[in-house]
Short mmCIF file of C-alpha atoms in Angstrom, two decimals:
data_model
loop_
_atom_site.label_atom_id
_atom_site.label_comp_id
_atom_site.label_asym_id
_atom_site.label_seq_id
_atom_site.Cartn_x
_atom_site.Cartn_y
_atom_site.Cartn_z
CA MET A 1 106.55 138.37 19.69
CA SER A 2 106.29 142.09 20.62
CA GLY A 3 107.57 144.98 18.52
CA ARG A 4 110.39 145.64 20.92
CA GLN A 5 111.53 142.01 20.74
CA LYS A 6 111.46 142.21 16.94
CA VAL A 7 113.69 145.33 16.95
CA LEU A 8 116.12 143.74 19.35
CA LEU A 9 116.33 140.56 17.26
CA ALA A 10 116.91 142.60 14.03
CA ALA A 11 119.62 144.71 15.81
CA LEU A 12 121.38 141.48 17.00
CA GLY A 13 121.24 140.16 13.40
CA VAL A 14 122.73 143.27 12.03
CA LEU A 15 125.42 143.32 14.71
CA LEU A 16 126.37 139.75 13.91
CA VAL A 17 126.69 140.51 10.19
CA VAL A 18 128.78 143.66 10.96
CA LEU A 19 131.14 141.67 13.22
CA PHE A 20 131.45 138.99 10.50
CA ALA A 21 132.26 141.47 7.90
CA VAL A 22 134.94 143.13 10.11
CA ALA A 23 136.46 139.65 10.95
CA VAL A 24 136.68 138.71 7.30
CA GLY A 25 137.96 142.19 6.29
CA THR A 26 140.77 142.26 8.83
CA GLY A 27 141.87 138.74 8.22
CA ARG A 28 145.30 137.98 6.69
CA ASP A 29 145.86 136.38 3.27
CA GLU A 30 148.78 134.22 4.36
CA ARG A 31 148.46 130.55 4.87
CA GLY A 32 150.21 130.56 8.22
CA ASP A 33 152.87 128.33 9.77
CA PRO A 34 151.56 125.09 11.33
CA SER A 35 154.49 124.79 13.62
CA ALA A 36 154.12 128.36 14.97
CA ARG A 37 152.94 128.78 18.56
CA ASN A 38 150.09 131.09 19.31
CA PRO A 39 150.69 132.90 22.62
CA LEU A 40 147.03 133.00 23.54
CA VAL A 41 146.66 129.20 23.11
CA ASP A 42 149.83 128.78 25.14
CA LEU A 43 148.43 130.84 27.92
CA LEU A 44 145.14 129.04 28.04
CA GLY A 45 147.03 125.68 28.04
CA ARG A 46 149.04 126.85 31.05
CA ALA A 47 146.02 128.21 32.86
CA GLY A 48 143.86 125.13 32.31
CA GLY A 49 146.68 122.75 32.81
CA GLY A 50 147.18 119.66 30.68
CA ARG A 51 146.79 116.05 31.42
CA SER A 52 150.13 114.91 32.81
CA ALA A 53 151.33 111.34 32.42
CA VAL A 54 151.12 108.76 35.03
CA ASP A 55 154.41 108.25 37.02
CA PRO A 56 155.94 104.96 36.03
CA ALA A 57 156.92 104.39 39.69
CA THR A 58 153.16 104.18 40.58
CA VAL A 59 152.56 101.20 38.19
CA GLU A 60 152.98 97.77 39.38
CA ALA A 61 152.89 94.50 37.41
CA ASP A 62 153.76 90.78 37.76
CA CYS A 63 155.57 90.95 34.47
CA ALA A 64 157.81 93.90 35.49
CA GLU A 65 161.47 93.56 34.58
CA GLY A 66 162.28 96.81 36.28
CA PRO A 67 160.70 100.18 37.02
CA GLY A 68 158.59 100.98 33.92
CA ARG A 69 159.73 97.98 31.90
CA LEU A 70 157.44 95.11 31.27
CA ALA A 71 158.09 91.74 29.65
CA VAL A 72 154.59 90.71 28.63
CA THR A 73 154.03 86.96 27.82
CA GLY A 74 150.47 86.42 26.83
CA ARG A 75 148.61 88.79 29.18
CA CYS A 76 149.79 91.03 32.06
CA ALA A 77 147.84 93.04 34.63
CA LEU A 78 149.15 96.57 35.40
CA ARG A 79 148.01 97.94 38.72
CA VAL A 80 147.98 101.75 38.58
CA ALA A 81 147.86 103.66 41.86
CA ASP A 82 145.31 106.43 42.33
CA PRO A 83 146.90 109.37 40.37
CA GLY A 84 144.81 112.01 42.21
CA GLY A 85 143.14 113.28 39.00
CA LEU A 86 142.92 112.60 35.37
CA ARG A 87 146.27 111.33 33.92
CA THR A 88 147.40 109.57 30.90
CA LEU A 89 149.08 106.18 31.12
CA ILE A 90 151.48 106.03 28.18
CA LEU A 91 152.63 102.62 27.05
CA ARG A 92 155.23 102.12 24.30
CA GLY A 93 156.53 99.02 22.67
CA PRO A 94 158.38 98.04 19.42
CA ASP A 95 155.67 95.47 18.55
CA ALA A 96 151.95 95.50 18.39
CA PHE A 97 150.01 94.86 21.75
CA THR A 98 146.57 95.08 23.07
CA VAL A 99 145.34 97.31 25.95
CA GLU A 100 142.17 96.79 27.91
CA ALA A 101 141.10 99.28 30.50
CA PRO A 102 137.95 100.58 32.26
CA ALA A 103 136.81 103.89 31.02
CA PRO A 104 137.39 106.86 33.26
CA GLY A 105 134.72 108.65 35.32
CA ASP A 106 131.38 107.06 36.07
CA ALA A 107 131.24 105.18 32.71
CA ASP A 108 130.48 101.50 33.12
CA PHE A 109 132.31 99.90 30.10
CA THR A 110 135.78 98.66 29.20
CA VAL A 111 137.82 99.99 26.29
CA GLU A 112 140.00 97.72 24.31
CA ASP A 113 142.46 98.71 21.65
CA THR A 114 145.22 97.05 19.57
CA VAL A 115 148.10 99.49 18.83
CA THR A 116 150.54 98.76 16.04
CA PRO A 117 153.95 100.22 15.26
CA ALA A 118 153.93 103.50 13.36
CA ALA A 119 155.05 103.60 9.70
CA ASP A 120 158.07 105.79 10.71
CA GLY A 121 159.52 103.09 12.93
CA THR A 122 158.77 104.73 16.26
CA GLY A 123 156.88 101.73 17.57
CA ALA A 124 153.44 101.24 19.02
CA VAL A 125 151.90 103.72 21.47
CA ALA A 126 148.85 103.36 23.69
CA ARG A 127 147.47 106.20 25.74
CA VAL A 128 145.05 105.26 28.44
CA ALA A 129 143.08 107.84 30.47
CA VAL A 130 143.27 106.95 34.19
CA ASP A 131 141.44 108.87 36.99
CA ARG A 132 141.54 106.36 39.88
CA ALA A 133 143.37 103.30 40.99
CA THR A 134 142.64 100.79 38.28
CA THR A 135 143.90 97.66 36.61
CA VAL A 136 144.99 97.87 32.91
CA LEU A 137 145.52 94.57 31.02
CA VAL A 138 148.21 94.39 28.38
CA SER A 139 148.49 91.43 26.12
CA CYS A 140 150.46 90.30 23.03
CA PRO A 141 150.52 86.80 21.57
CA GLY A 142 154.07 85.40 21.58
CA GLY A 143 155.35 88.07 24.08
CA CYS A 144 156.54 91.61 23.76
CA LEU A 145 158.37 94.34 25.62
CA VAL A 146 156.34 97.37 26.74
CA THR A 147 157.65 100.49 28.54
CA VAL A 148 155.66 102.82 30.82
CA SER A 149 156.58 106.29 29.61
CA GLU A 150 156.18 109.80 30.75
CA SER A 151 155.93 111.25 27.30
#
């Protein structure tokens, strides 16, 4: 390493220490509000966009009772139309159920998860990433009701 490189490396180290000291010195001592919204984070979220949910009208199933409402007895195959990008298929039910779906992207494996109702009584929720037309299997022993939700 040449003398010039050593000087630049030392200057960079001093600059990092000074920036750290300024950041710590100008920080606030308050604990903050976890429910508060940060305008910079909101701006970045709008600029980058978020994953929106799959439209329930684009999901077909043999066990469908109506649009977005499924009466699963044993196992049911949900056929999701191509969402045109990465979306989240949100499934909700009052009882536990199992979801099996291919991983998004070029991954060559299947993801399986059993979701159970939350302790607060809001039911079971499964979120499945979908980026192309795919089939998602939903099963529950003894039967259950599942809703395709947008939130």
